[in-house]
Amino acid sequence: MKRYIYLLCLLLLSLTATATEDISARLQALPGISDVQPLESEAYQQKYVMYIDQQTDPRHPEAGTFRQRVILCHVGLDRPTVIVTEGYFAEYALRPAYQDELSRLFNANVICVEYRFFGKSYPEPCNWDYLTVENSLYDLHHVNQTFRRLYQGKWLATGISKGGQTTMFYRTFFPDDVDVSVPYVAPLNKSLEDGRHEPFIAKQVSTAANRQHVQDFQLEVLKRKARLMPLFRKHCQEKGYTFRVPIEEIYDYVVLEYSFAVWQWGTPMDKIPNADASDEALFKSLIDQCEPDYFSEQTIYTSFNIQAARELGYYGYDTKPFKKYLTIKSAKDYMHRVMLQDEFKDLKFDKTLYKKTRKFLKKNDPSMIYIYGGIDPWGASGVAGLKFLRKKKNLKVFVLPEGSHSTRISSFPEPQRTEIINTIKQWIQ
């Protein structure tokens, strides 16, 4: 009996090893795939990081190629596959504990694709002309077509924030690549300073009392600017931050950013000091919410800032309640002045992407589920306000009333959570 159990264990180990060998060998055999390396995982039996060759400009092959980082979490060749349309870096997916929500809910494979011009996915030499949303979508299409040689079942696309935007744009440009799209907290901005975020923060988010509490904090740190500036200056010097405008102006922008950050991440009101708090308490809260590197020359988000100015859009600041205490005369066009290098000062926003996406959503009814948090300012420029979506059978929008930018399917109470899960389940059966 013991010998039988021993032989059975050997057989199981052999089958496991063979399965691992098989998927690794198959990955290495895919065209354009290189440097396949195994990763530790607490959630998946097999996990790998690799690179895929991409055209720098799909419309002009003479522009050359670059290598894009991809992380694969393997469940089974017969299982659905989730392509994570990351909008930034993909380092987080390397962690052993990483598990995508859709993958967990539907026992699906994961292919996480790092966005071009981020992390390990930079073309050499770096020509910013090739950093376009359309080019990034051709990246995803090529990943999809390559990995379909292995995973021939249902495909889902998902992403968060800028990644959620990418999920939405991917469905617009390549509607047949995936069966289901789930963009999380994805804005659809119509201009560089969209204009919908400021009134949302001033008049709509949460309650009047909570909005006033946040504004009172901002006013107080502006009133105490002379006293808090030495702390602010010391902090920036210790961190090694440098800026394109005087540091007194950066202080103003950090204060203006504070309210957006508070609502974006759902900061509890009791974590925001009252106006009579100490200088140290006010300063700590300010920095905890808005690290000044966001506006610094050392920011890691240069690639995003370029895309925001060019075609993704962004938000503006309402300076009216604070005008008396501000050093800056106006916050208009602050992206160009504060957050972009001189070579990008003349970038003009192009509404083509916004128009194309809106038109696609209006004329089609793809299997899509949008997830938003009700207090997240990004939702102000999301698709929930598009009235024509109410007539759609398949395209659905779910808003969690008190949800922040961290809202996920698991954040919803019953029966909404089960409704979302069952809807997707029906689509991928």
mmCIF file of N, CA and C in Angstrom, residues 359-407:
data_model
loop_
_atom_site.group_PDB
_atom_site.id
_atom_site.type_symbol
_atom_site.label_atom_id
_atom_site.label_comp_id
_atom_site.label_asym_id
_atom_site.label_seq_id
_atom_site.Cartn_x
_atom_site.Cartn_y
_atom_site.Cartn_z
ATOM 1 N N LYS A 359 -18.728 57.888 -29.928
ATOM 2 C CA LYS A 359 -19.503 57.414 -31.077
ATOM 3 C C LYS A 359 -19.652 55.900 -31.045
ATOM 4 N N PHE A 360 -18.576 55.207 -30.707
ATOM 5 C CA PHE A 360 -18.633 53.751 -30.628
ATOM 6 C C PHE A 360 -19.633 53.304 -29.575
ATOM 7 N N LEU A 361 -19.584 53.925 -28.402
ATOM 8 C CA LEU A 361 -20.494 53.547 -27.332
ATOM 9 C C LEU A 361 -21.944 53.850 -27.696
ATOM 10 N N LYS A 362 -22.146 54.898 -28.451
ATOM 11 C CA LYS A 362 -23.509 55.287 -28.834
ATOM 12 C C LYS A 362 -24.093 54.347 -29.885
ATOM 13 N N LYS A 363 -23.268 53.905 -30.828
ATOM 14 C CA LYS A 363 -23.759 53.119 -31.959
ATOM 15 C C LYS A 363 -23.715 51.612 -31.719
ATOM 16 N N ASN A 364 -23.031 51.183 -30.657
ATOM 17 C CA ASN A 364 -22.866 49.750 -30.420
ATOM 18 C C ASN A 364 -23.336 49.375 -29.020
ATOM 19 N N ASP A 365 -23.472 48.080 -28.810
ATOM 20 C CA ASP A 365 -23.910 47.582 -27.505
ATOM 21 C C ASP A 365 -23.026 46.399 -27.094
ATOM 22 N N PRO A 366 -21.744 46.657 -26.872
ATOM 23 C CA PRO A 366 -20.832 45.564 -26.518
ATOM 24 C C PRO A 366 -21.076 45.068 -25.105
ATOM 25 N N SER A 367 -20.623 43.875 -24.824
ATOM 26 C CA SER A 367 -20.724 43.316 -23.470
ATOM 27 C C SER A 367 -19.663 43.993 -22.604
ATOM 28 N N MET A 368 -20.080 45.044 -21.904
ATOM 29 C CA MET A 368 -19.173 45.827 -21.076
ATOM 30 C C MET A 368 -19.829 46.149 -19.745
ATOM 31 N N ILE A 369 -19.030 46.141 -18.701
ATOM 32 C CA ILE A 369 -19.500 46.580 -17.392
ATOM 33 C C ILE A 369 -18.525 47.622 -16.860
ATOM 34 N N TYR A 370 -19.023 48.834 -16.666
ATOM 35 C CA TYR A 370 -18.233 49.922 -16.082
ATOM 36 C C TYR A 370 -18.452 49.947 -14.577
ATOM 37 N N ILE A 371 -17.374 50.092 -13.843
ATOM 38 C CA ILE A 371 -17.425 50.166 -12.387
ATOM 39 C C ILE A 371 -16.922 51.539 -11.942
ATOM 40 N N TYR A 372 -17.710 52.237 -11.120
ATOM 41 C CA TYR A 372 -17.324 53.562 -10.613
ATOM 42 C C TYR A 372 -17.610 53.685 -9.124
ATOM 43 N N GLY A 373 -16.860 54.581 -8.474
ATOM 44 C CA GLY A 373 -17.140 54.967 -7.102
ATOM 45 C C GLY A 373 -17.847 56.308 -7.090
ATOM 46 N N GLY A 374 -18.891 56.434 -6.302
ATOM 47 C CA GLY A 374 -19.739 57.618 -6.332
ATOM 48 C C GLY A 374 -19.082 58.892 -5.837
ATOM 49 N N ILE A 375 -18.027 58.793 -4.993
ATOM 50 C CA ILE A 375 -17.362 60.010 -4.513
ATOM 51 C C ILE A 375 -16.028 60.252 -5.232
ATOM 52 N N ASP A 376 -15.702 59.413 -6.176
ATOM 53 C CA ASP A 376 -14.457 59.555 -6.927
ATOM 54 C C ASP A 376 -14.614 60.649 -7.985
ATOM 55 N N PRO A 377 -13.811 61.712 -7.927
ATOM 56 C CA PRO A 377 -13.950 62.778 -8.922
ATOM 57 C C PRO A 377 -13.774 62.313 -10.361
ATOM 58 N N TRP A 378 -12.998 61.233 -10.566
ATOM 59 C CA TRP A 378 -12.830 60.743 -11.937
ATOM 60 C C TRP A 378 -14.160 60.304 -12.539
ATOM 61 N N GLY A 379 -15.086 59.892 -11.685
ATOM 62 C CA GLY A 379 -16.387 59.492 -12.190
ATOM 63 C C GLY A 379 -17.173 60.640 -12.796
ATOM 64 N N ALA A 380 -16.811 61.879 -12.433
ATOM 65 C CA ALA A 380 -17.512 63.047 -12.987
ATOM 66 C C ALA A 380 -17.337 63.125 -14.501
ATOM 67 N N SER A 381 -16.219 62.602 -14.997
ATOM 68 C CA SER A 381 -16.008 62.581 -16.443
ATOM 69 C C SER A 381 -16.084 61.161 -16.986
ATOM 70 N N GLY A 382 -16.743 60.270 -16.224
ATOM 71 C CA GLY A 382 -16.943 58.904 -16.691
ATOM 72 C C GLY A 382 -18.126 58.808 -17.638
ATOM 73 N N VAL A 383 -18.529 57.578 -17.952
ATOM 74 C CA VAL A 383 -19.606 57.385 -18.933
ATOM 75 C C VAL A 383 -20.985 57.331 -18.292
ATOM 76 N N ALA A 384 -21.043 57.354 -16.944
ATOM 77 C CA ALA A 384 -22.338 57.231 -16.278
ATOM 78 C C ALA A 384 -23.296 58.351 -16.673
ATOM 79 N N GLY A 385 -22.749 59.502 -17.059
ATOM 80 C CA GLY A 385 -23.601 60.626 -17.432
ATOM 81 C C GLY A 385 -24.100 60.590 -18.867
ATOM 82 N N LEU A 386 -23.685 59.599 -19.645
ATOM 83 C CA LEU A 386 -24.126 59.500 -21.043
ATOM 84 C C LEU A 386 -25.521 58.875 -21.080
ATOM 85 N N LYS A 387 -26.522 59.690 -21.354
ATOM 86 C CA LYS A 387 -27.912 59.245 -21.274
ATOM 87 C C LYS A 387 -28.232 58.116 -22.243
ATOM 88 N N PHE A 388 -27.564 58.087 -23.387
ATOM 89 C CA PHE A 388 -27.901 57.062 -24.382
ATOM 90 C C PHE A 388 -27.530 55.656 -23.900
ATOM 91 N N LEU A 389 -26.696 55.540 -22.880
ATOM 92 C CA LEU A 389 -26.322 54.224 -22.376
ATOM 93 C C LEU A 389 -27.480 53.540 -21.644
ATOM 94 N N ARG A 390 -28.458 54.319 -21.201
ATOM 95 C CA ARG A 390 -29.575 53.747 -20.448
ATOM 96 C C ARG A 390 -30.415 52.801 -21.302
ATOM 97 N N LYS A 391 -30.322 52.938 -22.607
ATOM 98 C CA LYS A 391 -31.104 52.096 -23.517
ATOM 99 C C LYS A 391 -30.360 50.822 -23.909
ATOM 100 N N LYS A 392 -29.126 50.686 -23.460
ATOM 101 C CA LYS A 392 -28.314 49.544 -23.864
ATOM 102 C C LYS A 392 -28.729 48.290 -23.103
ATOM 103 N N LYS A 393 -28.677 47.153 -23.787
ATOM 104 C CA LYS A 393 -29.012 45.881 -23.172
ATOM 105 C C LYS A 393 -27.796 45.260 -22.496
ATOM 106 N N ASN A 394 -26.645 45.376 -23.141
ATOM 107 C CA ASN A 394 -25.440 44.712 -22.655
ATOM 108 C C ASN A 394 -24.478 45.649 -21.932
ATOM 109 N N LEU A 395 -24.394 46.879 -22.386
ATOM 110 C CA LEU A 395 -23.456 47.824 -21.793
ATOM 111 C C LEU A 395 -24.050 48.373 -20.495
ATOM 112 N N LYS A 396 -23.423 48.046 -19.383
ATOM 113 C CA LYS A 396 -23.986 48.382 -18.075
ATOM 114 C C LYS A 396 -23.005 49.221 -17.255
ATOM 115 N N VAL A 397 -23.550 50.108 -16.440
ATOM 116 C CA VAL A 397 -22.741 50.974 -15.574
ATOM 117 C C VAL A 397 -23.207 50.789 -14.129
ATOM 118 N N PHE A 398 -22.255 50.478 -13.252
ATOM 119 C CA PHE A 398 -22.562 50.315 -11.828
ATOM 120 C C PHE A 398 -21.764 51.344 -11.035
ATOM 121 N N VAL A 399 -22.461 52.114 -10.212
ATOM 122 C CA VAL A 399 -21.833 53.150 -9.391
ATOM 123 C C VAL A 399 -22.102 52.836 -7.923
ATOM 124 N N LEU A 400 -21.034 52.673 -7.148
ATOM 125 C CA LEU A 400 -21.150 52.459 -5.712
ATOM 126 C C LEU A 400 -21.231 53.824 -5.034
ATOM 127 N N PRO A 401 -22.365 54.196 -4.419
ATOM 128 C CA PRO A 401 -22.581 55.574 -3.942
ATOM 129 C C PRO A 401 -21.440 56.153 -3.117
ATOM 130 N N GLU A 402 -20.917 55.426 -2.156
ATOM 131 C CA GLU A 402 -19.845 55.945 -1.310
ATOM 132 C C GLU A 402 -18.477 55.409 -1.720
ATOM 133 N N GLY A 403 -18.405 54.866 -2.923
ATOM 134 C CA GLY A 403 -17.161 54.257 -3.377
ATOM 135 C C GLY A 403 -16.143 55.272 -3.873
ATOM 136 N N SER A 404 -14.873 54.952 -3.706
ATOM 137 C CA SER A 404 -13.771 55.810 -4.142
ATOM 138 C C SER A 404 -13.147 55.242 -5.410
ATOM 139 N N HIS A 405 -11.931 55.708 -5.715
ATOM 140 C CA HIS A 405 -11.195 55.212 -6.870
ATOM 141 C C HIS A 405 -10.772 53.757 -6.672
ATOM 142 N N SER A 406 -10.909 53.259 -5.469
ATOM 143 C CA SER A 406 -10.558 51.868 -5.165
ATOM 144 C C SER A 406 -11.744 50.918 -5.329
ATOM 145 N N THR A 407 -12.841 51.385 -5.865
ATOM 146 C CA THR A 407 -14.044 50.563 -6.010
ATOM 147 C C THR A 407 -13.815 49.420 -6.991
#
